[in-house]
XYZ file of C-alpha atoms in Angstrom:
653
model
C 66.954 73.002 108.035
C 68.849 71.342 105.210
C 71.583 74.001 105.430
C 72.060 73.340 109.146
C 72.329 69.575 108.613
C 74.859 70.070 105.818
C 76.870 72.544 107.923
C 76.978 70.248 110.953
C 77.908 67.284 108.746
C 80.869 69.180 107.291
C 81.920 70.267 110.797
C 81.729 66.690 112.077
C 83.820 65.486 109.140
C 86.386 68.236 109.795
C 86.588 67.208 113.458
C 87.146 63.527 112.604
C 89.779 64.496 110.031
C 91.640 66.765 112.464
C 91.614 64.164 115.250
C 92.844 61.431 112.873
C 95.658 63.496 111.359
C 96.746 64.886 114.745
C 96.807 61.435 116.316
C 98.799 60.061 113.391
C 101.794 62.000 114.717
C 101.918 59.483 117.589
C 100.953 56.277 115.788
C 98.209 54.786 113.678
C 94.785 56.254 114.469
C 93.080 53.267 112.879
C 95.018 50.749 114.993
C 94.231 52.716 118.149
C 90.519 52.726 117.302
C 90.508 48.997 116.637
C 92.295 48.320 119.917
C 89.717 50.372 121.837
C 86.748 48.716 120.123
C 88.157 45.226 120.676
C 89.023 45.939 124.328
C 92.669 45.108 123.615
C 94.185 48.395 124.791
C 96.129 48.749 128.023
C 95.029 52.292 128.918
C 97.603 52.697 131.677
C 100.668 51.772 129.590
C 99.702 52.857 126.074
C 101.707 55.790 124.692
C 99.189 56.243 121.866
C 96.284 56.511 124.304
C 98.191 58.959 126.516
C 98.980 61.118 123.472
C 95.355 60.939 122.349
C 94.079 61.960 125.777
C 96.582 64.734 126.538
C 97.603 66.084 123.109
C 95.100 65.185 120.385
C 91.846 65.830 122.253
C 92.961 69.131 123.877
C 94.131 70.358 120.470
C 90.783 69.484 118.929
C 88.846 71.229 121.715
C 91.094 74.278 121.406
C 90.509 74.479 117.656
C 86.772 74.127 118.172
C 86.658 76.840 120.852
C 89.099 79.369 119.367
C 87.856 79.003 115.796
C 84.257 79.297 116.934
C 84.892 82.375 119.064
C 86.849 84.142 116.294
C 84.142 83.341 113.734
C 81.384 84.576 116.029
C 83.307 87.765 116.920
C 83.900 88.393 113.225
C 80.170 88.172 112.602
C 79.509 90.426 115.596
C 81.920 93.112 114.355
C 80.602 92.899 110.803
C 77.008 93.297 111.930
C 77.906 96.133 114.289
C 79.676 98.109 111.566
C 77.685 96.860 108.553
C 81.095 96.199 107.008
C 81.664 92.769 105.455
C 85.455 93.147 105.560
C 85.619 93.675 109.302
C 87.344 91.165 111.577
C 89.572 91.134 114.679
C 92.566 91.459 112.341
C 91.297 94.337 110.200
C 89.989 96.178 113.256
C 93.449 96.078 114.821
C 92.405 94.173 117.945
C 94.605 91.145 117.183
C 97.781 93.221 116.943
C 96.794 95.212 120.027
C 96.285 92.055 122.066
C 99.586 90.683 120.803
C 101.435 93.887 121.777
C 99.865 93.746 125.249
C 101.106 90.184 125.711
C 104.595 91.093 124.476
C 104.791 93.987 126.951
C 103.643 91.756 129.800
C 106.035 88.933 128.878
C 109.022 91.268 128.720
C 108.292 93.843 131.411
C 106.661 91.620 134.041
C 107.193 87.932 133.186
C 106.203 86.897 136.716
C 102.664 88.114 135.959
C 102.237 86.182 132.691
C 100.393 83.388 134.462
C 98.125 85.808 136.330
C 97.053 88.710 134.095
C 97.635 87.736 130.437
C 94.004 88.235 129.369
C 93.848 91.640 131.073
C 96.928 92.933 129.231
C 95.751 91.431 125.943
C 92.362 93.093 126.299
C 93.944 96.430 127.211
C 96.096 96.295 124.098
C 93.120 95.305 121.944
C 91.015 98.167 123.322
C 93.807 100.671 122.681
C 94.092 99.440 119.088
C 90.345 99.553 118.537
C 90.113 103.029 120.071
C 92.883 104.253 117.794
C 91.142 102.852 114.723
C 87.840 104.479 115.649
C 89.650 107.759 116.329
C 91.093 107.618 112.817
C 87.839 107.013 110.944
C 85.220 108.388 113.386
C 82.574 106.172 114.967
C 80.013 107.370 112.399
C 82.088 106.091 109.488
C 82.688 102.412 110.195
C 81.645 101.046 106.803
C 83.703 100.590 103.667
C 87.445 100.412 103.169
C 88.577 103.386 105.305
C 88.205 101.494 108.586
C 89.957 98.453 107.103
C 92.869 100.657 105.999
C 92.962 102.263 109.433
C 92.967 98.862 111.130
C 95.768 97.551 108.953
C 97.770 100.761 109.533
C 97.402 100.245 113.274
C 98.531 96.630 112.781
C 101.721 97.890 111.123
C 102.341 100.467 113.848
C 101.762 98.157 116.794
C 103.713 95.396 115.074
C 106.699 97.763 114.848
C 106.422 98.474 118.579
C 106.260 94.746 119.359
C 109.292 94.043 117.165
C 111.285 96.783 118.868
C 110.486 95.366 122.314
C 111.399 91.809 121.288
C 114.697 92.939 119.761
C 115.673 94.617 123.024
C 114.861 91.486 125.050
C 116.218 88.510 123.122
C 116.012 86.259 126.163
C 112.236 86.110 125.733
C 112.329 85.864 121.952
C 111.861 82.117 121.398
C 108.589 81.842 123.332
C 107.314 85.049 121.774
C 108.074 83.786 118.254
C 106.058 80.630 118.837
C 103.250 82.608 120.455
C 103.215 85.184 117.661
C 103.062 82.492 114.988
C 99.832 81.107 116.502
C 99.618 77.382 117.175
C 97.018 74.976 118.569
C 99.522 72.421 119.928
C 98.727 71.336 123.490
C 100.616 69.313 126.099
C 97.644 68.816 128.373
C 94.340 70.326 129.404
C 95.707 73.346 131.299
C 95.100 75.957 128.619
C 91.758 74.411 127.669
C 90.479 74.614 131.245
C 91.844 78.174 131.448
C 90.110 79.266 128.245
C 86.676 77.632 128.282
C 85.264 79.446 131.358
C 86.384 82.756 129.860
C 84.458 82.016 126.662
C 81.191 81.623 128.551
C 79.915 84.935 127.134
C 79.567 83.194 123.763
C 76.436 81.504 125.082
C 74.812 84.881 125.789
C 75.504 86.531 122.440
C 73.114 84.494 120.229
C 70.417 84.966 122.891
C 70.602 88.709 123.582
C 72.611 90.284 120.747
C 70.390 89.556 117.671
C 67.659 92.057 118.584
C 70.236 94.801 119.193
C 72.071 93.989 115.975
C 68.829 93.927 113.975
C 67.852 97.372 115.285
C 71.327 98.758 114.577
C 71.203 97.434 111.022
C 68.466 99.941 110.130
C 70.699 102.880 111.064
C 71.486 104.775 114.240
C 68.590 107.227 113.872
C 66.053 104.456 113.291
C 67.428 102.428 116.205
C 67.291 105.457 118.526
C 63.706 106.135 117.469
C 62.845 102.637 118.678
C 64.394 103.303 122.078
C 67.843 101.750 121.621
C 70.860 103.397 123.197
C 73.077 102.936 120.155
C 76.294 104.096 121.826
C 75.791 101.870 124.850
C 74.856 98.850 122.740
C 77.865 99.343 120.452
C 80.235 99.733 123.395
C 78.855 96.732 125.292
C 78.927 94.345 122.335
C 82.364 95.598 121.276
C 83.767 94.959 124.747
C 82.427 91.396 124.681
C 83.974 90.831 121.245
C 87.336 92.275 122.305
C 87.332 90.086 125.431
C 86.714 86.927 123.397
C 89.497 87.831 120.954
C 91.901 88.654 123.791
C 91.487 85.378 125.682
C 91.702 83.409 122.427
C 94.985 85.077 121.427
C 96.296 84.641 124.959
C 95.742 80.887 124.771
C 97.017 80.068 121.258
C 98.681 83.196 119.834
C 97.700 85.225 116.783
C 95.279 83.406 114.454
C 94.365 85.622 111.505
C 91.510 85.836 109.020
C 89.151 83.201 110.516
C 86.916 86.004 111.790
C 86.883 87.545 108.319
C 86.121 84.462 106.239
C 83.582 82.568 108.394
C 80.805 85.248 108.490
C 81.099 85.879 104.752
C 80.714 82.168 104.015
C 77.743 82.034 106.398
C 75.962 84.804 104.524
C 76.885 83.351 101.160
C 75.201 80.012 101.928
C 72.036 81.697 103.170
C 72.364 82.497 106.895
C 71.222 86.101 106.564
C 69.383 86.728 109.843
C 71.344 88.043 112.783
C 71.007 85.031 115.127
C 71.506 82.408 112.438
C 74.570 84.260 111.121
C 76.140 84.372 114.597
C 75.606 80.657 115.197
C 76.636 79.631 111.677
C 79.766 81.820 111.927
C 80.703 80.064 115.165
C 80.333 76.640 113.536
C 82.128 77.717 110.364
C 84.943 79.347 112.346
C 85.501 76.062 114.180
C 85.363 74.139 110.909
C 87.800 76.457 109.140
C 90.324 76.392 111.971
C 90.124 72.610 112.285
C 90.640 72.189 108.539
C 93.498 74.704 108.504
C 95.133 72.993 111.471
C 94.797 69.650 109.701
C 96.471 71.145 106.633
C 99.274 72.572 108.798
C 99.906 69.165 110.404
C 99.840 67.419 107.019
C 102.338 69.917 105.572
C 104.483 69.427 108.670
C 104.787 65.731 107.764
C 105.922 66.694 104.275
C 108.358 69.435 105.389
C 109.658 67.451 108.384
C 109.096 70.517 110.548
C 106.248 72.023 112.555
C 104.136 74.544 110.648
C 102.132 76.754 113.060
C 98.396 76.942 112.524
C 98.546 80.753 112.443
C 100.886 80.641 109.461
C 98.508 78.430 107.511
C 95.489 80.656 108.273
C 97.394 83.785 107.188
C 98.528 82.224 103.919
C 94.940 81.212 103.140
C 93.288 84.331 104.578
C 95.296 87.060 102.819
C 94.017 86.074 99.351
C 90.513 85.873 100.840
C 90.802 89.487 102.033
C 91.891 90.549 98.547
C 88.973 88.746 96.889
C 86.495 90.272 99.321
C 87.912 93.739 98.723
C 87.549 93.330 94.959
C 83.902 92.330 95.318
C 82.816 94.603 98.145
C 84.542 97.859 97.167
C 82.051 100.694 96.687
C 82.279 104.080 95.002
C 83.047 105.961 98.218
C 85.964 103.643 98.870
C 87.724 104.935 95.761
C 88.726 107.976 97.751
C 90.941 110.686 96.365
C 94.119 111.113 98.362
C 96.306 114.210 98.191
C 99.785 115.198 99.226
C 100.105 117.348 102.343
C 100.170 121.051 101.555
C 103.412 122.988 101.670
C 105.372 125.570 99.724
C 104.378 126.207 96.120
C 108.000 126.510 95.056
C 111.243 125.035 96.319
C 114.114 127.223 97.479
C 116.897 125.003 96.118
C 119.924 126.770 97.601
C 118.429 127.020 101.103
C 117.112 123.446 100.967
C 120.402 121.993 99.730
C 122.434 123.940 102.296
C 120.092 122.879 105.132
C 120.161 119.214 104.147
C 123.939 119.124 103.730
C 124.385 120.878 107.095
C 122.100 118.319 108.726
C 124.128 115.520 107.120
C 127.367 116.972 108.492
C 125.894 117.246 111.993
C 124.510 113.680 112.026
C 127.702 112.206 110.550
C 129.762 114.097 113.148
C 127.604 112.739 115.968
C 127.841 109.211 114.580
C 131.626 109.508 114.146
C 132.769 111.295 117.281
C 130.138 110.598 119.966
C 130.970 107.510 122.003
C 128.279 106.311 124.448
C 129.350 105.324 127.955
C 127.256 103.615 130.648
C 125.707 106.813 131.992
C 126.954 109.519 129.631
C 128.443 110.319 126.237
C 131.977 111.345 125.414
C 133.381 113.124 122.355
C 136.439 111.386 120.921
C 138.142 110.621 117.629
C 137.450 106.983 116.713
C 140.341 104.575 116.404
C 140.906 102.506 113.266
C 138.844 99.561 114.499
C 135.913 101.744 115.576
C 135.966 103.653 112.283
C 135.998 100.400 110.301
C 132.661 99.558 111.953
C 131.106 103.031 111.746
C 131.609 104.038 108.131
C 129.944 100.972 106.507
C 126.894 101.533 108.708
C 126.665 105.207 107.770
C 127.167 104.557 104.045
C 124.564 101.769 104.090
C 121.979 103.895 105.919
C 122.418 106.835 103.515
C 122.308 104.602 100.423
C 119.264 102.619 101.588
C 117.329 105.709 102.698
C 117.986 107.533 99.423
C 117.093 104.488 97.336
C 113.814 103.816 99.138
C 112.832 107.496 98.939
C 113.409 107.518 95.165
C 111.432 104.267 94.842
C 108.604 105.898 96.791
C 108.537 108.918 94.470
C 108.391 106.682 91.398
C 105.557 104.532 92.811
C 103.507 107.519 93.986
C 103.692 109.118 90.560
C 103.048 105.948 88.581
C 99.918 104.861 90.492
C 98.713 108.406 91.347
C 98.739 107.465 95.002
C 100.466 109.659 97.640
C 100.263 106.822 100.176
C 102.226 104.431 97.975
C 105.641 103.235 99.070
C 107.597 99.999 98.527
C 106.697 98.649 101.984
C 103.015 99.615 102.058
C 102.385 98.188 98.583
C 104.174 94.951 99.454
C 107.121 95.347 97.058
C 109.664 95.117 99.860
C 107.640 92.258 101.359
C 108.080 90.289 98.145
C 111.852 90.680 98.412
C 111.736 89.703 102.097
C 109.779 86.528 101.405
C 112.112 85.508 98.604
C 115.200 86.084 100.755
C 113.749 84.276 103.784
C 112.905 81.260 101.653
C 116.388 81.366 100.096
C 117.939 81.435 103.563
C 115.824 78.510 104.725
C 116.423 76.402 101.612
C 119.946 77.340 100.511
C 121.353 78.862 103.708
C 122.348 82.167 102.086
C 120.894 85.362 100.596
C 120.955 85.757 96.819
C 120.276 89.265 95.377
C 118.561 88.022 92.224
C 116.098 86.084 94.383
C 115.117 89.342 96.111
C 114.684 90.984 92.703
C 112.424 88.140 91.605
C 110.344 88.520 94.780
C 109.934 92.263 94.254
C 108.965 91.826 90.601
C 106.394 89.157 91.426
C 104.859 91.350 94.137
C 104.705 94.324 91.740
C 103.180 92.210 89.010
C 100.490 90.775 91.263
C 99.706 94.227 92.623
C 99.292 95.808 89.191
C 97.225 92.930 87.825
C 94.859 93.074 90.805
C 94.671 96.869 90.771
C 93.638 97.208 87.123
C 90.023 96.311 87.913
C 89.677 99.477 90.019
C 91.999 101.647 87.907
C 94.713 101.512 90.567
C 92.482 103.179 93.164
C 94.658 104.324 96.110
C 92.635 102.567 98.797
C 92.458 99.218 97.061
C 96.174 99.171 96.171
C 97.121 99.906 99.762
C 94.792 97.174 101.009
C 96.309 94.659 98.602
C 99.799 95.582 99.714
C 98.947 95.368 103.401
C 97.232 91.992 102.932
C 100.342 90.703 101.188
C 102.501 92.061 104.002
C 100.301 90.342 106.628
C 100.742 87.005 104.882
C 104.508 87.445 104.638
C 104.789 88.426 108.302
C 103.135 85.110 109.182
C 105.637 83.238 107.016
C 108.468 85.141 108.678
C 107.143 84.212 112.118
C 107.171 80.605 110.964
C 110.765 80.885 109.776
C 111.818 82.308 113.142
C 110.343 79.306 114.949
C 112.064 76.932 112.522
C 115.715 77.975 112.791
C 117.929 77.664 115.870
C 120.285 80.331 117.188
C 120.484 81.765 113.664
C 117.067 83.267 114.351
C 118.689 86.237 116.088
C 120.795 87.024 113.015
C 117.704 86.669 110.852
C 115.681 88.855 113.222
C 118.326 91.599 113.149
C 118.191 91.497 109.368
C 114.381 91.528 109.320
C 114.394 94.576 111.598
C 116.350 96.552 108.997
C 119.713 96.723 110.759
C 123.034 98.069 109.509
C 124.838 96.242 112.293
C 126.279 93.344 110.268
C 126.902 95.128 106.962
C 130.445 94.578 105.702
C 132.538 97.294 103.991
C 132.302 95.515 100.621
C 128.511 95.212 100.923
C 128.194 98.903 101.865
C 130.287 100.067 98.890
C 128.430 97.754 96.508
C 125.050 99.036 97.720
C 126.192 102.646 97.384
C 127.338 102.156 93.785
C 124.188 100.256 92.774
C 121.802 102.739 94.393
C 123.719 105.693 92.914
C 123.429 104.210 89.438
C 119.695 103.538 89.799
C 119.013 107.004 91.245
C 120.857 108.621 88.334
C 118.767 106.510 85.934
C 115.589 107.686 87.682
C 116.687 111.328 87.386
C 117.393 110.884 83.680
C 113.903 109.383 83.220
C 112.113 112.050 85.279
C 110.446 113.412 82.121
C 108.599 110.092 81.792
C 107.243 110.510 85.323
C 106.156 114.065 84.557
C 104.260 112.987 81.439
C 102.643 109.997 83.170
C 101.668 112.228 86.105
C 99.587 114.406 83.768
C 97.668 111.347 82.556
C 98.377 108.196 80.602
C 96.516 109.403 77.488
C 98.386 112.715 77.533
C 101.718 110.902 77.842
C 100.801 108.600 74.947
C 99.810 111.620 72.854
C 103.234 113.161 73.469
C 104.896 110.099 71.981
C 105.738 108.182 75.141
C 105.421 104.411 75.059
C 103.576 104.259 78.370
C 103.768 100.483 78.785
C 107.529 100.450 78.199
C 107.980 103.419 80.558
C 106.038 101.600 83.295
C 108.166 98.472 82.882
C 111.458 100.375 83.063
C 110.462 102.552 86.035
C 108.982 99.651 87.983
C 112.123 97.637 87.260
C 114.128 100.454 88.888
C 111.847 100.250 91.927
C 112.221 96.480 92.125
C 116.018 96.669 91.794
C 116.273 99.307 94.515
C 114.113 97.248 96.882
C 115.999 94.041 96.085
C 119.489 95.446 96.650
C 118.536 97.357 99.803
C 116.576 94.475 101.327
C 119.386 92.024 100.594
C 121.954 94.269 102.284
C 120.182 95.483 105.431
C 116.713 93.947 105.467
C 113.284 95.551 105.029
C 112.891 99.215 105.982
C 109.377 100.608 106.223
C 107.885 104.041 105.568
C 111.002 105.876 104.312
C 109.515 105.677 100.817
C 106.330 107.249 102.190
C 107.710 110.011 104.425
C 110.593 111.391 102.337
C 108.532 112.187 99.189
C 105.919 113.911 101.369
C 108.458 116.097 103.136
C 109.951 116.958 99.744
C 106.524 118.164 98.558
C 106.036 120.157 101.777
C 109.362 121.904 101.051
C 108.066 122.800 97.577
C 109.611 120.034 95.433
C 106.609 119.373 93.203
C 108.325 118.670 89.873
C 109.414 115.072 89.366
C 113.135 115.724 88.928
C 113.347 118.079 91.876
C 111.266 115.791 94.092
C 113.557 112.864 93.282
C 116.787 114.499 94.458
C 115.223 116.255 97.460
C 113.435 113.085 98.595
C 116.635 111.084 98.076
C 118.607 113.408 100.356
C 115.804 113.404 102.909
C 115.534 109.608 102.874
C 119.263 109.206 103.403
C 119.215 111.737 106.239
C 116.179 110.122 107.856
C 117.577 106.583 107.897
C 121.043 107.767 108.944
C 119.514 109.719 111.839
C 117.438 106.715 112.870
C 120.538 104.512 112.831
C 122.501 106.960 115.004
C 119.630 107.438 117.463
C 119.119 103.674 117.673
C 122.774 103.229 118.651
C 122.745 105.938 121.307
C 119.241 105.777 122.764
C 119.397 102.529 124.744
C 123.145 101.872 124.900
C 124.620 99.281 125.361
C 121.649 97.738 123.513
C 120.688 98.994 120.055
C 117.444 99.636 118.231
C 117.628 98.720 114.554
C 117.214 101.697 112.241
C 114.393 99.945 110.391
C 112.413 99.427 113.604
C 112.815 103.046 114.691
C 111.806 104.350 111.262
C 108.819 101.952 111.267
C 107.558 103.425 114.528
C 107.984 107.001 113.273
C 106.516 106.152 109.883
C 103.611 104.229 111.385
C 102.660 107.250 113.459
C 102.915 109.433 110.344
C 100.792 106.990 108.318
C 98.087 107.074 110.978
C 98.288 110.883 110.978
C 97.768 110.944 107.196
C 94.644 108.796 107.490
C 93.289 111.106 110.202
C 94.036 114.109 107.988
C 92.151 112.541 105.082
C 89.107 112.102 107.324
C 89.037 115.814 108.075
């Protein structure tokens, strides 16, 4: 009983704090309270009272309802899967709902006011179905399902970005929606949402018995007469519905559903019903406190900070801490490269790759898209001055990221490692975005600093589990999720410059100047040559750190030098054309499939493949939807996301 009183007291205090801070945007909360108590307020002509009634109170109710529903759904998912790291975010349902809303807003904007929850739920169900297909419904515990959910988040996020880039006229509203914010201009959304959350009342009444039976295992639950499949499907559908309507009303709010149930269990609410109720209360409390923090920081920054950004910045470290504590032996899974040839055929491989380069460069140079067809013509001087910097940038960036991927995969013994998945590129992105917001320009050394910090954090965190593949990937993806929230915030903050920033964030060669292209080519060439010269270090480290040390290699120094090469490659490439995902994952794998298993050989084959892959994506993006364009980074992200999901499915089998 004492725990409940303490919990409700904290919630009440959080509510008073949120209402006071929110109302302070429109005037003194204390003066308004005194005026009401002393009957000195003219309710009909008071701006402060109008703001309190139509902005402050609806925002408080929305925080209470959305936070509570996300906390309760997080508890529901965690009890269903017996996985303490499960939440709407890690299960992929948040990104699925977001993608459904983006599709509806762009493809049928006249239906946004009629069917938003239906499209959000459809997207969430597709995401959840994909995650379960990856890991199998019988394997919903541990890190594999979290990795699958985060992989689906990356894939669906790439699809959503591609759609937004092709429909800039809807971008501003979608940015604000994607950032997640509780701001209200009346009671419309509150009255829309509350009836749709009515199922929350039923869950603590009927779900605990089902969840208790399922906690003893599927065979034990079936022996007691429970239809496990039906119960799982029914409760999952209710949870997905609650998440969908919440995201529809306020946008993407991350991590509340992850943190609230874990706090509830930590303070002693261990039974199914008490955990559900406590998670609801804690979810409301957490979202109210986070919203209060966002408003307070908005006063300090003189700009609006969305609630979703604040929850992501707080929640990503929480996910990392939970992973460090909850990781089990089976989560430290051994990952392998895809099988392929035992030995490379260098002449055939080199000839094939160079031929492919010639074909793609010829298409990029001579094919000119028209409205309904393509024509073959020699480009004029102006057209060529635009084409060659794009081609040189794509080849340089693809080769550099592929080489960075090879180095990372060999250093951390992880075939799923790449600069984007491990968050190295995300560190450069965050540094450059902040530099743009503060100084108004991109500075290469800032990107280098961001990459180095991300690498350092990753390696420090990963040492506890000996750089286990699963845990490193989870850390990187959590870091990326936090940075994506900060990027969404930056896109709501700037004016028309947001479209330039968005093109850069999509990984576009569109605005690269000739000088920037030549500079990137020279820098990447120098770093790739350095990596080739140091390939013996990678070979020795690949056989084991102790073996490398026994052969006279200063392993610590080798790690520093090689990781510095990775950070420099990511910094220069990200500064020039923005973040590009999955090239550092795909190219090294294809190189191994072709038989390039030695470090030196894998480096040059993967480099050629990475350059070819990004160049092809850039050409296809220019021709596919002409006169619009799809950024090369977006197209590669979609292809790479599908490949990443395929790899996780392959590991299951």
